Coordinates of C-alpha atoms in Angstrom, one line a residue:
X189 CA 17.0 10.8 -19.5
X190 CA 18.2 6.8 -19.4
X191 CA 19.2 7.8 -15.4
X192 CA 15.4 9.2 -15.5
X193 CA 14.8 5.7 -16.9
X194 CA 16.9 3.5 -15.1
X195 CA 15.5 5.8 -11.6
X196 CA 12.1 4.1 -12.9
X197 CA 12.8 0.8 -14.0
X198 CA 14.8 0.2 -10.0
X199 CA 11.1 1.6 -8.9
X200 CA 9.1 0.0 -11.0
X201 CA 11.1 -3.4 -10.7
X202 CA 11.2 -3.2 -6.9
X203 CA 8.0 -2.2 -6.6
X204 CA 7.2 -5.0 -8.9
X205 CA 8.4 -7.2 -6.0
X206 CA 7.8 -5.9 -2.5
X207 CA 3.9 -6.7 -3.5
X208 CA 4.8 -10.3 -4.0
X209 CA 6.5 -10.1 -0.9
X210 CA 3.3 -9.2 0.7
X211 CA 1.2 -11.4 -1.9
X212 CA 3.5 -15.0 -0.6
X213 CA 4.2 -13.3 2.9
X214 CA 0.6 -12.2 4.4
X215 CA -1.6 -13.7 6.1
X216 CA -5.2 -14.6 4.6
X217 CA -6.5 -10.7 4.6
X218 CA -3.9 -8.7 4.5
X219 CA -2.1 -10.2 1.7
X220 CA -5.1 -8.4 -0.3
X221 CA -3.1 -4.5 -0.1
X222 CA -2.6 -4.5 -4.2
X223 CA 1.1 -2.3 -3.8
X224 CA 0.5 -1.7 -7.1
X225 CA -3.2 -0.2 -7.1
X226 CA -1.8 2.0 -4.2
X227 CA 0.7 3.0 -6.1
X228 CA -0.9 4.3 -9.5
X229 CA -3.2 5.4 -8.2
X230 CA -0.5 8.1 -5.9
X231 CA 0.5 8.8 -9.8
X232 CA -2.7 9.4 -9.9
X233 CA -3.8 11.3 -7.2
X234 CA -0.6 14.0 -7.5
X235 CA -2.0 14.1 -11.5
X236 CA 0.9 12.5 -12.9
X237 CA -0.6 11.2 -16.9
X238 CA 3.0 7.8 -16.3
X239 CA 0.8 5.4 -14.3
X240 CA -1.8 4.8 -17.3
X241 CA 2.8 3.8 -18.5
X242 CA 4.0 2.8 -16.3
X243 CA 0.8 0.5 -15.7
X244 CA 1.2 -1.8 -18.7
X245 CA 5.2 -2.4 -17.5
X246 CA 3.6 -3.6 -13.8
X247 CA 1.2 -5.4 -15.9
X248 CA 3.7 -7.5 -18.0
X249 CA 5.8 -9.1 -15.0
X250 CA 2.4 -9.3 -13.6
X251 CA 1.5 -12.0 -16.5
X252 CA 5.1 -13.4 -15.5
X253 CA 3.2 -14.6 -12.2
X254 CA -0.2 -14.2 -12.5
X255 CA -3.0 -17.7 -12.2
X256 CA -5.6 -15.8 -14.8
X257 CA -5.2 -16.0 -18.3
X258 CA -2.3 -14.9 -20.9
X259 CA -2.8 -11.4 -20.7
X260 CA -6.2 -10.6 -18.8
X261 CA -3.8 -7.9 -16.8
X262 CA -2.6 -6.5 -19.5
X263 CA -6.0 -5.3 -20.4
X264 CA -7.4 -4.6 -17.0
X265 CA -4.9 -2.4 -15.8
X266 CA -4.7 0.1 -18.7
X267 CA -8.0 0.0 -18.5
X268 CA -9.0 0.6 -14.9
X269 CA -6.6 3.4 -14.0
X270 CA -7.2 5.2 -18.1
X271 CA -11.3 5.6 -16.5
X272 CA -9.6 6.2 -13.0
X273 CA -7.5 9.2 -13.9
X274 CA -10.0 10.1 -16.4
X275 CA -12.4 10.3 -13.0
X276 CA -10.0 11.5 -10.8
X277 CA -8.9 14.7 -12.9
X278 CA -12.2 15.9 -14.5
X279 CA -14.9 14.5 -11.6
X280 CA -13.1 14.2 -8.0
X281 CA -11.1 17.3 -8.3
X282 CA -10.3 17.7 -4.6
X283 CA -8.2 16.2 -3.3
X284 CA -9.3 15.8 0.8
X285 CA -9.1 13.1 2.8
X286 CA -13.1 12.1 1.3
X287 CA -11.9 11.7 -2.1
X288 CA -9.1 10.3 -1.1
X289 CA -11.4 6.8 0.2
X290 CA -13.7 7.4 -2.4
X291 CA -11.0 7.6 -5.3
X292 CA -9.5 4.2 -3.8
X293 CA -12.6 2.4 -3.8
X294 CA -14.2 3.4 -7.4
X295 CA -11.1 2.2 -8.2
X296 CA -10.6 -0.7 -6.3
X297 CA -14.5 -1.1 -7.3
X298 CA -13.9 -0.4 -11.1
X299 CA -10.0 -2.7 -11.4
X300 CA -12.4 -5.7 -9.9
X301 CA -15.6 -5.1 -12.5
X302 CA -13.7 -5.6 -15.5
X303 CA -11.3 -8.5 -14.5
X304 CA -14.7 -9.8 -13.4
X305 CA -15.7 -9.1 -16.8
X306 CA -13.2 -9.7 -18.7
X307 CA -13.4 -13.9 -17.5
X308 CA -16.3 -14.1 -18.1
X309 CA -16.4 -13.0 -22.1
X310 CA -12.9 -15.7 -21.4
X311 CA -16.0 -18.2 -20.4
X312 CA -17.7 -18.1 -23.1
X313 CA -14.8 -19.7 -25.1
X314 CA -13.0 -21.4 -21.7
X315 CA -15.7 -23.5 -20.2
X316 CA -15.5 -24.1 -16.8
X317 CA -12.6 -20.8 -16.0
X318 CA -14.5 -18.6 -14.0
X319 CA -17.2 -18.9 -11.6
X320 CA -19.0 -16.4 -9.5
X321 CA -19.5 -16.9 -6.0
X322 CA -19.8 -15.4 -3.1
X323 CA -15.4 -16.1 -1.8
X324 CA -14.8 -13.5 -5.0
X325 CA -17.0 -10.8 -3.9
X326 CA -15.3 -11.2 0.1
X327 CA -11.9 -11.1 -1.5
X328 CA -13.0 -8.0 -3.0
X329 CA -14.4 -6.4 0.0
X330 CA -10.8 -6.9 2.3
X331 CA -9.4 -4.7 -0.4
X332 CA -11.6 -2.2 -1.0
X333 CA -10.9 -1.5 2.7
X334 CA -7.4 -2.0 3.6
X335 CA -6.7 -0.5 0.1
X336 CA -8.2 2.5 1.4
X337 CA -6.7 2.8 5.2
X338 CA -2.8 2.5 3.4
X339 CA -4.0 4.9 0.7
X340 CA -5.1 7.4 4.0
X341 CA -2.1 6.3 5.7
X342 CA 0.1 7.4 2.6
X343 CA -1.3 10.5 1.9
X344 CA -1.3 11.4 5.0
X345 CA 2.5 11.2 5.8
X346 CA 2.8 12.1 2.2
X347 CA 0.0 15.8 2.9
X348 CA 2.5 17.8 3.7
X349 CA 5.7 17.4 1.4
X350 CA 2.2 17.8 -1.2
X351 CA 1.3 20.7 0.4
X352 CA 4.7 23.1 -0.4
X353 CA 4.7 21.4 -4.0
X354 CA 1.2 22.7 -4.9
X355 CA 1.3 26.1 -3.1
X356 CA -2.5 26.5 -5.0
X357 CA -3.8 24.1 -2.8

């Protein structure tokens, strides 16, 4: 039990550090890749219930380096991944190539929609915190395209191991 917890903690901290490196070192469109989102999405696709709990820990770490008001990441990560887990389990039950793309795009849209709504609600209480402009839509578009591309790559790389572990698939 302790070894499993230590392994999960090392995985979460390592993923967080790699995500920070990607954001800070990659050029402009490629720093929109959200590795934390892709990892949690991969867990959801494999019917693991841990992403909701892991999203709390990862969101807490992201709060330390985020420019958004404190608590936004702690709200949007668990909320979006709870909704995405439910949609993945009850609506998008097939695990085909197209379902992975749809799940990723829907997940990014849900994630950013909850993010924008939370910032707009905070904007009522704190004046001029957030303005909605077309740069945000361009950023979200790049994030959808790049996260879909990387989720397809991850899906194709892990497809053979996924098929071996699930005989019903």
